[in-house]
mmCIF file with all atom_site columns, C-alpha atoms in Angstrom:
data_model
loop_
_atom_site.group_PDB
_atom_site.id
_atom_site.type_symbol
_atom_site.label_atom_id
_atom_site.label_alt_id
_atom_site.label_comp_id
_atom_site.label_asym_id
_atom_site.label_entity_id
_atom_site.label_seq_id
_atom_site.pdbx_PDB_ins_code
_atom_site.Cartn_x
_atom_site.Cartn_y
_atom_site.Cartn_z
_atom_site.occupancy
_atom_site.B_iso_or_equiv
_atom_site.pdbx_formal_charge
_atom_site.auth_seq_id
_atom_site.auth_comp_id
_atom_site.auth_asym_id
_atom_site.auth_atom_id
_atom_site.pdbx_PDB_model_num
ATOM 1   C CA . LYS A 1 1   ? 23.758  -29.469 -7.210  1.00 86.00 ? 1   LYS A CA 1
ATOM 2   C CA . GLN A 1 2   ? 21.776  -27.224 -5.084  1.00 92.00 ? 2   GLN A CA 1
ATOM 3   C CA . GLU A 1 3   ? 17.970  -27.711 -5.155  1.00 94.00 ? 3   GLU A CA 1
ATOM 4   C CA . VAL A 1 4   ? 15.334  -25.475 -3.600  1.00 97.00 ? 4   VAL A CA 1
ATOM 5   C CA . THR A 1 5   ? 11.983  -26.472 -2.840  1.00 97.00 ? 5   THR A CA 1
ATOM 6   C CA . GLN A 1 6   ? 8.799   -24.508 -1.549  1.00 97.00 ? 6   GLN A CA 1
ATOM 7   C CA . ILE A 1 7   ? 5.894   -25.663 0.170   1.00 93.00 ? 7   ILE A CA 1
ATOM 8   C CA . PRO A 1 8   ? 3.011   -25.256 -0.420  1.00 92.00 ? 8   PRO A CA 1
ATOM 9   C CA . ALA A 1 9   ? 2.879   -24.517 -4.155  1.00 94.00 ? 9   ALA A CA 1
ATOM 10  C CA . ALA A 1 10  ? -0.365  -22.448 -3.537  1.00 96.00 ? 10  ALA A CA 1
ATOM 11  C CA . LEU A 1 11  ? -2.154  -20.995 -0.543  1.00 95.00 ? 11  LEU A CA 1
ATOM 12  C CA . SER A 1 12  ? -5.346  -19.128 -0.170  1.00 96.00 ? 12  SER A CA 1
ATOM 13  C CA . VAL A 1 13  ? -6.297  -17.665 3.143   1.00 96.00 ? 13  VAL A CA 1
ATOM 14  C CA . PRO A 1 14  ? -8.750  -14.980 4.478   1.00 97.00 ? 14  PRO A CA 1
ATOM 15  C CA . GLU A 1 15  ? -7.427  -11.508 5.123   1.00 97.00 ? 15  GLU A CA 1
ATOM 16  C CA . GLY A 1 16  ? -5.938  -10.923 8.605   1.00 97.00 ? 16  GLY A CA 1
ATOM 17  C CA . GLU A 1 17  ? -4.486  -14.357 9.109   1.00 96.00 ? 17  GLU A CA 1
ATOM 18  C CA . ASN A 1 18  ? -0.800  -14.941 10.005  1.00 97.00 ? 18  ASN A CA 1
ATOM 19  C CA . LEU A 1 19  ? 0.953   -17.326 7.607   1.00 95.00 ? 19  LEU A CA 1
ATOM 20  C CA . VAL A 1 20  ? 4.154   -19.182 7.085   1.00 96.00 ? 20  VAL A CA 1
ATOM 21  C CA . LEU A 1 21  ? 5.798   -20.081 3.829   1.00 97.00 ? 21  LEU A CA 1
ATOM 22  C CA . ASN A 1 22  ? 8.403   -22.734 3.738   1.00 97.00 ? 22  ASN A CA 1
ATOM 23  C CA . CYS A 1 23  ? 11.512  -23.130 1.768   1.00 98.00 ? 23  CYS A CA 1
ATOM 24  C CA . SER A 1 24  ? 14.028  -25.899 1.913   1.00 98.00 ? 24  SER A CA 1
ATOM 25  C CA . PHE A 1 25  ? 17.350  -26.441 0.209   1.00 97.00 ? 25  PHE A CA 1
ATOM 26  C CA . THR A 1 26  ? 19.514  -29.560 -0.218  1.00 96.00 ? 26  THR A CA 1
ATOM 27  C CA . ASP A 1 27  ? 23.119  -28.232 0.195   1.00 93.00 ? 27  ASP A CA 1
ATOM 28  C CA . SER A 1 28  ? 23.573  -26.319 3.606   1.00 92.00 ? 28  SER A CA 1
ATOM 29  C CA . ALA A 1 29  ? 26.825  -24.714 2.275   1.00 91.00 ? 29  ALA A CA 1
ATOM 30  C CA . ILE A 1 30  ? 25.180  -21.421 1.328   1.00 91.00 ? 30  ILE A CA 1
ATOM 31  C CA . TYR A 1 31  ? 26.265  -17.857 1.564   1.00 90.00 ? 31  TYR A CA 1
ATOM 32  C CA . ASN A 1 32  ? 22.678  -16.319 1.952   1.00 92.00 ? 32  ASN A CA 1
ATOM 33  C CA . LEU A 1 33  ? 19.120  -16.616 1.275   1.00 95.00 ? 33  LEU A CA 1
ATOM 34  C CA . GLN A 1 34  ? 16.790  -14.062 -0.259  1.00 95.00 ? 34  GLN A CA 1
ATOM 35  C CA . TRP A 1 35  ? 12.953  -13.894 -0.281  1.00 97.00 ? 35  TRP A CA 1
ATOM 36  C CA . PHE A 1 36  ? 11.237  -12.126 -3.277  1.00 97.00 ? 36  PHE A CA 1
ATOM 37  C CA . ARG A 1 37  ? 7.781   -11.465 -4.388  1.00 97.00 ? 37  ARG A CA 1
ATOM 38  C CA . GLN A 1 38  ? 6.654   -11.480 -7.854  1.00 97.00 ? 38  GLN A CA 1
ATOM 39  C CA . ASP A 1 39  ? 3.380   -9.916  -9.076  1.00 95.00 ? 39  ASP A CA 1
ATOM 40  C CA . PRO A 1 40  ? 1.895   -11.264 -12.218 1.00 89.00 ? 40  PRO A CA 1
ATOM 41  C CA . GLY A 1 41  ? 4.027   -10.288 -15.363 1.00 83.00 ? 41  GLY A CA 1
ATOM 42  C CA . LYS A 1 42  ? 6.457   -8.291  -13.362 1.00 87.00 ? 42  LYS A CA 1
ATOM 43  C CA . GLY A 1 43  ? 9.888   -8.607  -12.064 1.00 91.00 ? 43  GLY A CA 1
ATOM 44  C CA . LEU A 1 44  ? 10.996  -9.710  -8.645  1.00 94.00 ? 44  LEU A CA 1
ATOM 45  C CA . THR A 1 45  ? 11.029  -7.512  -5.432  1.00 95.00 ? 45  THR A CA 1
ATOM 46  C CA . SER A 1 46  ? 13.519  -8.176  -2.928  1.00 93.00 ? 46  SER A CA 1
ATOM 47  C CA . LEU A 1 47  ? 11.734  -8.715  0.599   1.00 96.00 ? 47  LEU A CA 1
ATOM 48  C CA . LEU A 1 48  ? 14.559  -9.903  2.911   1.00 96.00 ? 48  LEU A CA 1
ATOM 49  C CA . LEU A 1 49  ? 18.251  -11.123 2.782   1.00 94.00 ? 49  LEU A CA 1
ATOM 50  C CA . ILE A 1 50  ? 19.464  -13.323 5.375   1.00 94.00 ? 50  ILE A CA 1
ATOM 51  C CA . GLN A 1 51  ? 23.418  -13.966 5.609   1.00 92.00 ? 51  GLN A CA 1
ATOM 52  C CA . SER A 1 52  ? 24.342  -17.582 6.550   1.00 92.00 ? 52  SER A CA 1
ATOM 53  C CA . SER A 1 53  ? 25.737  -16.301 9.889   1.00 92.00 ? 53  SER A CA 1
ATOM 54  C CA . GLN A 1 54  ? 22.201  -14.911 10.649  1.00 94.00 ? 54  GLN A CA 1
ATOM 55  C CA . ARG A 1 55  ? 19.145  -16.623 12.091  1.00 95.00 ? 55  ARG A CA 1
ATOM 56  C CA . GLU A 1 56  ? 16.524  -14.195 11.151  1.00 96.00 ? 56  GLU A CA 1
ATOM 57  C CA . GLN A 1 57  ? 15.626  -10.980 9.501   1.00 96.00 ? 57  GLN A CA 1
ATOM 58  C CA . THR A 1 58  ? 12.587  -8.515  9.997   1.00 97.00 ? 58  THR A CA 1
ATOM 59  C CA . SER A 1 59  ? 10.909  -5.977  7.915   1.00 96.00 ? 59  SER A CA 1
ATOM 60  C CA . GLY A 1 60  ? 7.627   -4.784  8.982   1.00 97.00 ? 60  GLY A CA 1
ATOM 61  C CA . ARG A 1 61  ? 4.977   -7.486  8.889   1.00 97.00 ? 61  ARG A CA 1
ATOM 62  C CA . LEU A 1 62  ? 7.510   -9.928  7.403   1.00 98.00 ? 62  LEU A CA 1
ATOM 63  C CA . ASN A 1 63  ? 9.914   -12.086 9.246   1.00 98.00 ? 63  ASN A CA 1
ATOM 64  C CA . ALA A 1 64  ? 12.389  -14.650 7.734   1.00 97.00 ? 64  ALA A CA 1
ATOM 65  C CA . SER A 1 65  ? 14.168  -17.352 9.636   1.00 97.00 ? 65  SER A CA 1
ATOM 66  C CA . LEU A 1 66  ? 17.220  -19.530 8.389   1.00 97.00 ? 66  LEU A CA 1
ATOM 67  C CA . ASP A 1 67  ? 18.194  -22.891 9.909   1.00 96.00 ? 67  ASP A CA 1
ATOM 68  C CA . LYS A 1 68  ? 21.248  -23.641 7.852   1.00 94.00 ? 68  LYS A CA 1
ATOM 69  C CA . SER A 1 69  ? 21.981  -26.913 9.312   1.00 92.00 ? 69  SER A CA 1
ATOM 70  C CA . SER A 1 70  ? 18.660  -28.343 8.505   1.00 95.00 ? 70  SER A CA 1
ATOM 71  C CA . GLY A 1 71  ? 18.450  -26.636 5.218   1.00 96.00 ? 71  GLY A CA 1
ATOM 72  C CA . ARG A 1 72  ? 15.302  -24.659 5.964   1.00 97.00 ? 72  ARG A CA 1
ATOM 73  C CA . SER A 1 73  ? 13.770  -21.234 6.025   1.00 98.00 ? 73  SER A CA 1
ATOM 74  C CA . THR A 1 74  ? 10.419  -19.874 6.591   1.00 97.00 ? 74  THR A CA 1
ATOM 75  C CA . LEU A 1 75  ? 8.886   -16.479 5.788   1.00 97.00 ? 75  LEU A CA 1
ATOM 76  C CA . TYR A 1 76  ? 6.150   -15.223 8.271   1.00 97.00 ? 76  TYR A CA 1
ATOM 77  C CA . ILE A 1 77  ? 3.577   -12.960 7.159   1.00 97.00 ? 77  ILE A CA 1
ATOM 78  C CA . ALA A 1 78  ? 1.601   -11.126 9.982   1.00 98.00 ? 78  ALA A CA 1
ATOM 79  C CA . ALA A 1 79  ? -1.880  -9.717  9.563   1.00 97.00 ? 79  ALA A CA 1
ATOM 80  C CA . SER A 1 80  ? -1.985  -10.682 5.824   1.00 97.00 ? 80  SER A CA 1
ATOM 81  C CA . GLN A 1 81  ? -3.656  -8.230  3.463   1.00 97.00 ? 81  GLN A CA 1
ATOM 82  C CA . PRO A 1 82  ? -5.269  -8.546  -0.027  1.00 97.00 ? 82  PRO A CA 1
ATOM 83  C CA . GLY A 1 83  ? -2.012  -6.504  -1.277  1.00 96.00 ? 83  GLY A CA 1
ATOM 84  C CA . ASP A 1 84  ? 0.181   -9.317  -0.174  1.00 97.00 ? 84  ASP A CA 1
ATOM 85  C CA . SER A 1 85  ? -1.338  -11.457 -2.881  1.00 97.00 ? 85  SER A CA 1
ATOM 86  C CA . ALA A 1 86  ? 1.573   -12.566 -5.207  1.00 98.00 ? 86  ALA A CA 1
ATOM 87  C CA . THR A 1 87  ? 3.989   -15.345 -5.802  1.00 97.00 ? 87  THR A CA 1
ATOM 88  C CA . TYR A 1 88  ? 6.706   -15.658 -3.151  1.00 98.00 ? 88  TYR A CA 1
ATOM 89  C CA . LEU A 1 89  ? 10.146  -17.047 -4.049  1.00 98.00 ? 89  LEU A CA 1
ATOM 90  C CA . CYS A 1 90  ? 13.016  -18.100 -2.131  1.00 97.00 ? 90  CYS A CA 1
ATOM 91  C CA . ALA A 1 91  ? 16.552  -18.152 -3.602  1.00 96.00 ? 91  ALA A CA 1
ATOM 92  C CA . VAL A 1 92  ? 19.920  -19.287 -2.143  1.00 94.00 ? 92  VAL A CA 1
ATOM 93  C CA . ASP A 1 93  ? 23.285  -18.184 -3.123  1.00 91.00 ? 93  ASP A CA 1
ATOM 94  C CA . SER A 1 94  ? 25.839  -21.058 -2.922  1.00 87.00 ? 94  SER A CA 1
ATOM 95  C CA . GLY A 1 95  ? 28.646  -19.561 -5.045  1.00 78.00 ? 95  GLY A CA 1
ATOM 96  C CA . GLY A 1 96  ? 29.442  -16.293 -3.186  1.00 68.00 ? 96  GLY A CA 1
ATOM 97  C CA . GLY A 1 97  ? 27.818  -14.190 -5.658  1.00 62.00 ? 97  GLY A CA 1
ATOM 98  C CA . ALA A 1 98  ? 29.350  -15.293 -8.791  1.00 65.00 ? 98  ALA A CA 1
ATOM 99  C CA . ASP A 1 99  ? 27.121  -18.316 -9.632  1.00 73.00 ? 99  ASP A CA 1
ATOM 100 C CA . GLY A 1 100 ? 23.768  -16.852 -9.447  1.00 85.00 ? 100 GLY A CA 1
ATOM 101 C CA . LEU A 1 101 ? 20.856  -17.652 -7.213  1.00 91.00 ? 101 LEU A CA 1
ATOM 102 C CA . THR A 1 102 ? 19.152  -20.881 -7.121  1.00 94.00 ? 102 THR A CA 1
ATOM 103 C CA . PHE A 1 103 ? 15.264  -20.423 -6.992  1.00 96.00 ? 103 PHE A CA 1
ATOM 104 C CA . GLY A 1 104 ? 12.384  -22.497 -5.727  1.00 97.00 ? 104 GLY A CA 1
ATOM 105 C CA . LYS A 1 105 ? 9.340   -22.556 -7.873  1.00 96.00 ? 105 LYS A CA 1
ATOM 106 C CA . GLY A 1 106 ? 7.462   -20.414 -5.462  1.00 97.00 ? 106 GLY A CA 1
ATOM 107 C CA . THR A 1 107 ? 4.371   -20.201 -3.466  1.00 97.00 ? 107 THR A CA 1
ATOM 108 C CA . HIS A 1 108 ? 1.483   -18.493 -5.161  1.00 97.00 ? 108 HIS A CA 1
ATOM 109 C CA . LEU A 1 109 ? -0.502  -16.785 -2.305  1.00 97.00 ? 109 LEU A CA 1
ATOM 110 C CA . ILE A 1 110 ? -4.050  -15.407 -2.601  1.00 97.00 ? 110 ILE A CA 1
ATOM 111 C CA . ILE A 1 111 ? -5.342  -13.244 0.385   1.00 97.00 ? 111 ILE A CA 1
ATOM 112 C CA . GLN A 1 112 ? -9.105  -13.354 0.271   1.00 96.00 ? 112 GLN A CA 1
ATOM 113 C CA . PRO A 1 113 ? -10.825 -9.765  1.065   1.00 94.00 ? 113 PRO A CA 1
ATOM 114 C CA . LYS B 2 1   ? 17.516  6.231   -7.083  1.00 68.00 ? 1   LYS B CA 1
ATOM 115 C CA . ALA B 2 2   ? 16.390  4.630   -10.315 1.00 81.00 ? 2   ALA B CA 1
ATOM 116 C CA . GLY B 2 3   ? 15.866  0.910   -10.293 1.00 93.00 ? 3   GLY B CA 1
ATOM 117 C CA . VAL B 2 4   ? 17.138  -1.585  -12.693 1.00 96.00 ? 4   VAL B CA 1
ATOM 118 C CA . THR B 2 5   ? 15.813  -1.039  -16.248 1.00 97.00 ? 5   THR B CA 1
ATOM 119 C CA . GLN B 2 6   ? 15.431  -3.402  -19.086 1.00 97.00 ? 6   GLN B CA 1
ATOM 120 C CA . THR B 2 7   ? 14.637  -2.862  -22.671 1.00 97.00 ? 7   THR B CA 1
ATOM 121 C CA . PRO B 2 8   ? 12.699  -3.736  -24.616 1.00 97.00 ? 8   PRO B CA 1
ATOM 122 C CA . ARG B 2 9   ? 9.778   -4.845  -22.274 1.00 96.00 ? 9   ARG B CA 1
ATOM 123 C CA . TYR B 2 10  ? 8.375   -6.968  -24.953 1.00 97.00 ? 10  TYR B CA 1
ATOM 124 C CA . LEU B 2 11  ? 9.635   -8.592  -28.061 1.00 96.00 ? 11  LEU B CA 1
ATOM 125 C CA . ILE B 2 12  ? 8.087   -11.077 -30.835 1.00 98.00 ? 12  ILE B CA 1
ATOM 126 C CA . LYS B 2 13  ? 10.662  -12.805 -32.964 1.00 98.00 ? 13  LYS B CA 1
ATOM 127 C CA . THR B 2 14  ? 10.583  -15.625 -35.471 1.00 98.00 ? 14  THR B CA 1
ATOM 128 C CA . ARG B 2 15  ? 12.408  -18.974 -35.207 1.00 98.00 ? 15  ARG B CA 1
ATOM 129 C CA . GLY B 2 16  ? 15.974  -18.692 -36.360 1.00 98.00 ? 16  GLY B CA 1
ATOM 130 C CA . GLN B 2 17  ? 16.271  -14.932 -35.833 1.00 98.00 ? 17  GLN B CA 1
ATOM 131 C CA . GLN B 2 18  ? 18.633  -13.387 -33.136 1.00 98.00 ? 18  GLN B CA 1
ATOM 132 C CA . VAL B 2 19  ? 17.650  -10.933 -30.443 1.00 98.00 ? 19  VAL B CA 1
ATOM 133 C CA . THR B 2 20  ? 19.586  -8.674  -28.100 1.00 98.00 ? 20  THR B CA 1
ATOM 134 C CA . LEU B 2 21  ? 18.248  -7.692  -24.741 1.00 98.00 ? 21  LEU B CA 1
ATOM 135 C CA . SER B 2 22  ? 19.565  -4.666  -22.574 1.00 98.00 ? 22  SER B CA 1
ATOM 136 C CA . CYS B 2 23  ? 19.919  -4.180  -18.874 1.00 98.00 ? 23  CYS B CA 1
ATOM 137 C CA . SER B 2 24  ? 20.867  -0.942  -17.184 1.00 98.00 ? 24  SER B CA 1
ATOM 138 C CA . PRO B 2 25  ? 21.873  -1.760  -13.593 1.00 97.00 ? 25  PRO B CA 1
ATOM 139 C CA . ILE B 2 26  ? 21.272  0.621   -10.465 1.00 95.00 ? 26  ILE B CA 1
ATOM 140 C CA . SER B 2 27  ? 23.733  3.475   -10.499 1.00 94.00 ? 27  SER B CA 1
ATOM 141 C CA . GLY B 2 28  ? 26.990  2.362   -8.680  1.00 93.00 ? 28  GLY B CA 1
ATOM 142 C CA . HIS B 2 29  ? 26.316  -1.379  -9.146  1.00 94.00 ? 29  HIS B CA 1
ATOM 143 C CA . ARG B 2 30  ? 28.981  -3.444  -10.885 1.00 93.00 ? 30  ARG B CA 1
ATOM 144 C CA . SER B 2 31  ? 27.422  -6.820  -10.997 1.00 92.00 ? 31  SER B CA 1
ATOM 145 C CA . VAL B 2 32  ? 24.797  -7.850  -13.525 1.00 94.00 ? 32  VAL B CA 1
ATOM 146 C CA . SER B 2 33  ? 23.102  -11.303 -13.586 1.00 94.00 ? 33  SER B CA 1
ATOM 147 C CA . TRP B 2 34  ? 20.804  -12.710 -16.228 1.00 96.00 ? 34  TRP B CA 1
ATOM 148 C CA . TYR B 2 35  ? 17.922  -15.175 -15.619 1.00 97.00 ? 35  TYR B CA 1
ATOM 149 C CA . GLN B 2 36  ? 15.441  -16.997 -17.712 1.00 97.00 ? 36  GLN B CA 1
ATOM 150 C CA . GLN B 2 37  ? 11.953  -17.643 -16.218 1.00 96.00 ? 37  GLN B CA 1
ATOM 151 C CA . THR B 2 38  ? 9.546   -20.066 -17.935 1.00 95.00 ? 38  THR B CA 1
ATOM 152 C CA . PRO B 2 39  ? 6.470   -21.774 -16.575 1.00 91.00 ? 39  PRO B CA 1
ATOM 153 C CA . GLY B 2 40  ? 7.951   -25.281 -16.488 1.00 90.00 ? 40  GLY B CA 1
ATOM 154 C CA . GLN B 2 41  ? 11.581  -24.674 -15.417 1.00 92.00 ? 41  GLN B CA 1
ATOM 155 C CA . GLY B 2 42  ? 11.026  -21.555 -13.213 1.00 93.00 ? 42  GLY B CA 1
ATOM 156 C CA . LEU B 2 43  ? 13.911  -19.140 -12.852 1.00 95.00 ? 43  LEU B CA 1
ATOM 157 C CA . GLN B 2 44  ? 17.190  -20.361 -14.049 1.00 95.00 ? 44  GLN B CA 1
ATOM 158 C CA . PHE B 2 45  ? 20.651  -18.587 -13.893 1.00 94.00 ? 45  PHE B CA 1
ATOM 159 C CA . LEU B 2 46  ? 22.143  -17.609 -17.282 1.00 96.00 ? 46  LEU B CA 1
ATOM 160 C CA . PHE B 2 47  ? 25.282  -15.769 -16.515 1.00 92.00 ? 47  PHE B CA 1
ATOM 161 C CA . GLU B 2 48  ? 26.999  -13.200 -14.204 1.00 92.00 ? 48  GLU B CA 1
ATOM 162 C CA . TYR B 2 49  ? 29.103  -10.267 -15.220 1.00 93.00 ? 49  TYR B CA 1
ATOM 163 C CA . PHE B 2 50  ? 31.303  -8.284  -12.864 1.00 91.00 ? 50  PHE B CA 1
ATOM 164 C CA . SER B 2 51  ? 33.527  -5.447  -14.054 1.00 91.00 ? 51  SER B CA 1
ATOM 165 C CA . GLU B 2 52  ? 33.062  -6.408  -17.670 1.00 94.00 ? 52  GLU B CA 1
ATOM 166 C CA . THR B 2 53  ? 34.122  -10.073 -17.098 1.00 93.00 ? 53  THR B CA 1
ATOM 167 C CA . GLN B 2 54  ? 31.725  -13.078 -17.166 1.00 92.00 ? 54  GLN B CA 1
ATOM 168 C CA . ARG B 2 55  ? 32.410  -14.901 -13.962 1.00 88.00 ? 55  ARG B CA 1
ATOM 169 C CA . ASN B 2 56  ? 30.255  -17.755 -14.458 1.00 87.00 ? 56  ASN B CA 1
ATOM 170 C CA . LYS B 2 57  ? 27.470  -19.131 -16.815 1.00 91.00 ? 57  LYS B CA 1
ATOM 171 C CA . GLY B 2 58  ? 24.394  -21.423 -16.168 1.00 91.00 ? 58  GLY B CA 1
ATOM 172 C CA . ASN B 2 59  ? 23.622  -24.521 -18.207 1.00 90.00 ? 59  ASN B CA 1
ATOM 173 C CA . PHE B 2 60  ? 22.518  -22.931 -21.442 1.00 94.00 ? 60  PHE B CA 1
ATOM 174 C CA . PRO B 2 61  ? 23.640  -23.649 -24.949 1.00 95.00 ? 61  PRO B CA 1
ATOM 175 C CA . GLY B 2 62  ? 26.319  -21.393 -26.521 1.00 95.00 ? 62  GLY B CA 1
ATOM 176 C CA . ARG B 2 63  ? 23.510  -19.577 -28.368 1.00 97.00 ? 63  ARG B CA 1
ATOM 177 C CA . PHE B 2 64  ? 23.047  -17.533 -25.366 1.00 98.00 ? 64  PHE B CA 1
ATOM 178 C CA . SER B 2 65  ? 25.831  -14.956 -24.900 1.00 97.00 ? 65  SER B CA 1
ATOM 179 C CA . GLY B 2 66  ? 26.331  -11.647 -23.099 1.00 97.00 ? 66  GLY B CA 1
ATOM 180 C CA . ARG B 2 67  ? 28.599  -8.849  -22.377 1.00 97.00 ? 67  ARG B CA 1
ATOM 181 C CA . GLN B 2 68  ? 29.166  -5.922  -19.851 1.00 97.00 ? 68  GLN B CA 1
ATOM 182 C CA . PHE B 2 69  ? 30.272  -2.470  -20.789 1.00 97.00 ? 69  PHE B CA 1
ATOM 183 C CA . SER B 2 70  ? 32.441  -0.088  -18.789 1.00 96.00 ? 70  SER B CA 1
ATOM 184 C CA . ASN B 2 71  ? 29.445  1.859   -17.367 1.00 94.00 ? 71  ASN B CA 1
ATOM 185 C CA . SER B 2 72  ? 28.157  -1.701  -16.200 1.00 95.00 ? 72  SER B CA 1
ATOM 186 C CA . ARG B 2 73  ? 25.335  -1.717  -18.568 1.00 97.00 ? 73  ARG B CA 1
ATOM 187 C CA . SER B 2 74  ? 24.711  -5.301  -19.863 1.00 98.00 ? 74  SER B CA 1
ATOM 188 C CA . GLU B 2 75  ? 23.400  -6.978  -22.973 1.00 98.00 ? 75  GLU B CA 1
ATOM 189 C CA . MET B 2 76  ? 22.493  -10.522 -23.691 1.00 98.00 ? 76  MET B CA 1
ATOM 190 C CA . ASN B 2 77  ? 22.016  -12.088 -26.984 1.00 98.00 ? 77  ASN B CA 1
ATOM 191 C CA . VAL B 2 78  ? 20.312  -15.112 -28.139 1.00 98.00 ? 78  VAL B CA 1
ATOM 192 C CA . SER B 2 79  ? 21.133  -16.397 -31.659 1.00 95.00 ? 79  SER B CA 1
ATOM 193 C CA . THR B 2 80  ? 19.124  -18.838 -33.857 1.00 97.00 ? 80  THR B CA 1
ATOM 194 C CA . LEU B 2 81  ? 15.989  -18.502 -31.719 1.00 98.00 ? 81  LEU B CA 1
ATOM 195 C CA . GLU B 2 82  ? 13.963  -21.717 -30.928 1.00 98.00 ? 82  GLU B CA 1
ATOM 196 C CA . LEU B 2 83  ? 10.403  -21.764 -29.758 1.00 97.00 ? 83  LEU B CA 1
ATOM 197 C CA . GLY B 2 84  ? 11.593  -22.919 -26.363 1.00 96.00 ? 84  GLY B CA 1
ATOM 198 C CA . ASP B 2 85  ? 13.497  -19.636 -25.837 1.00 98.00 ? 85  ASP B CA 1
ATOM 199 C CA . SER B 2 86  ? 10.053  -17.988 -25.175 1.00 98.00 ? 86  SER B CA 1
ATOM 200 C CA . ALA B 2 87  ? 10.416  -16.705 -21.800 1.00 97.00 ? 87  ALA B CA 1
ATOM 201 C CA . LEU B 2 88  ? 10.740  -13.829 -19.443 1.00 97.00 ? 88  LEU B CA 1
ATOM 202 C CA . TYR B 2 89  ? 14.294  -12.660 -19.174 1.00 98.00 ? 89  TYR B CA 1
ATOM 203 C CA . LEU B 2 90  ? 15.283  -11.006 -15.953 1.00 97.00 ? 90  LEU B CA 1
ATOM 204 C CA . CYS B 2 91  ? 18.327  -9.150  -15.091 1.00 96.00 ? 91  CYS B CA 1
ATOM 205 C CA . ALA B 2 92  ? 19.469  -8.316  -11.625 1.00 94.00 ? 92  ALA B CA 1
ATOM 206 C CA . SER B 2 93  ? 22.055  -6.063  -10.285 1.00 94.00 ? 93  SER B CA 1
ATOM 207 C CA . SER B 2 94  ? 24.124  -6.007  -6.964  1.00 91.00 ? 94  SER B CA 1
ATOM 208 C CA . LEU B 2 95  ? 26.655  -3.640  -5.513  1.00 89.00 ? 95  LEU B CA 1
ATOM 209 C CA . ALA B 2 96  ? 29.694  -5.812  -5.660  1.00 79.00 ? 96  ALA B CA 1
ATOM 210 C CA . GLY B 2 97  ? 28.654  -9.279  -6.883  1.00 70.00 ? 97  GLY B CA 1
ATOM 211 C CA . THR B 2 98  ? 29.349  -10.840 -3.549  1.00 70.00 ? 98  THR B CA 1
ATOM 212 C CA . SER B 2 99  ? 27.035  -12.558 -1.195  1.00 69.00 ? 99  SER B CA 1
ATOM 213 C CA . MET B 2 100 ? 27.100  -9.590  1.043   1.00 74.00 ? 100 MET B CA 1
ATOM 214 C CA . TYR B 2 101 ? 24.627  -7.574  -1.090  1.00 82.00 ? 101 TYR B CA 1
ATOM 215 C CA . GLU B 2 102 ? 21.060  -8.026  -2.024  1.00 86.00 ? 102 GLU B CA 1
ATOM 216 C CA . GLN B 2 103 ? 20.173  -8.639  -5.724  1.00 89.00 ? 103 GLN B CA 1
ATOM 217 C CA . TYR B 2 104 ? 17.693  -6.155  -7.297  1.00 93.00 ? 104 TYR B CA 1
ATOM 218 C CA . PHE B 2 105 ? 15.786  -7.277  -10.441 1.00 95.00 ? 105 PHE B CA 1
ATOM 219 C CA . GLY B 2 106 ? 14.398  -5.367  -13.379 1.00 96.00 ? 106 GLY B CA 1
ATOM 220 C CA . PRO B 2 107 ? 10.871  -5.686  -14.785 1.00 95.00 ? 107 PRO B CA 1
ATOM 221 C CA . GLY B 2 108 ? 12.054  -8.182  -17.489 1.00 97.00 ? 108 GLY B CA 1
ATOM 222 C CA . THR B 2 109 ? 11.829  -8.603  -21.165 1.00 97.00 ? 109 THR B CA 1
ATOM 223 C CA . ARG B 2 110 ? 9.109   -10.887 -22.468 1.00 97.00 ? 110 ARG B CA 1
ATOM 224 C CA . LEU B 2 111 ? 10.320  -12.690 -25.397 1.00 98.00 ? 111 LEU B CA 1
ATOM 225 C CA . THR B 2 112 ? 7.950   -14.760 -27.585 1.00 98.00 ? 112 THR B CA 1
ATOM 226 C CA . VAL B 2 113 ? 9.328   -16.690 -30.426 1.00 98.00 ? 113 VAL B CA 1
ATOM 227 C CA . THR B 2 114 ? 6.902   -17.831 -33.133 1.00 97.00 ? 114 THR B CA 1
#
């Protein structure tokens, strides 16, 4: 059974810092990995999707990497801003789209102005 | 293009009642998945529908059911509500229900069972 772990569970940093969020998964047989952000009481916003054949994806200040063999992904946020404060979730697709995503518990990020 | 919409946004029900939640996917998307989010368990997969067929179901009791219509809209039903069913219910849509495509989530329905 796939399990996804995110470390740290919470993180508070001053504005402007570069930071890394970590995600690990137990079964390397994945189809893709997706990073989301969730604002309090809201739904999920998709940030980046990395297919199993890819090593990384970039969108603006965000860069996500995937090392399938070691079961790890990182989300790098450059020049953090207060608006980046949210819970960041990673999720893996182990079933080719039909079995749903397996989510980590998330990293609660606070960017101090 | 409109995003995923869910109705109602908030719901309060009493133990033993039943509830129906609705999800309208992004136009053109044919796959809809449902998730339950609670503080203790996080996000857990309920079921996935593609072209009106349920392809898989997560580890939830039979009180949880769903369906998908020909226009891809989906509903989920929970019968005989229990206090532990209080949660944020999220639906997600994707273009074709394969791993090639991102999943886009709606704002959720907050269900409170008293």
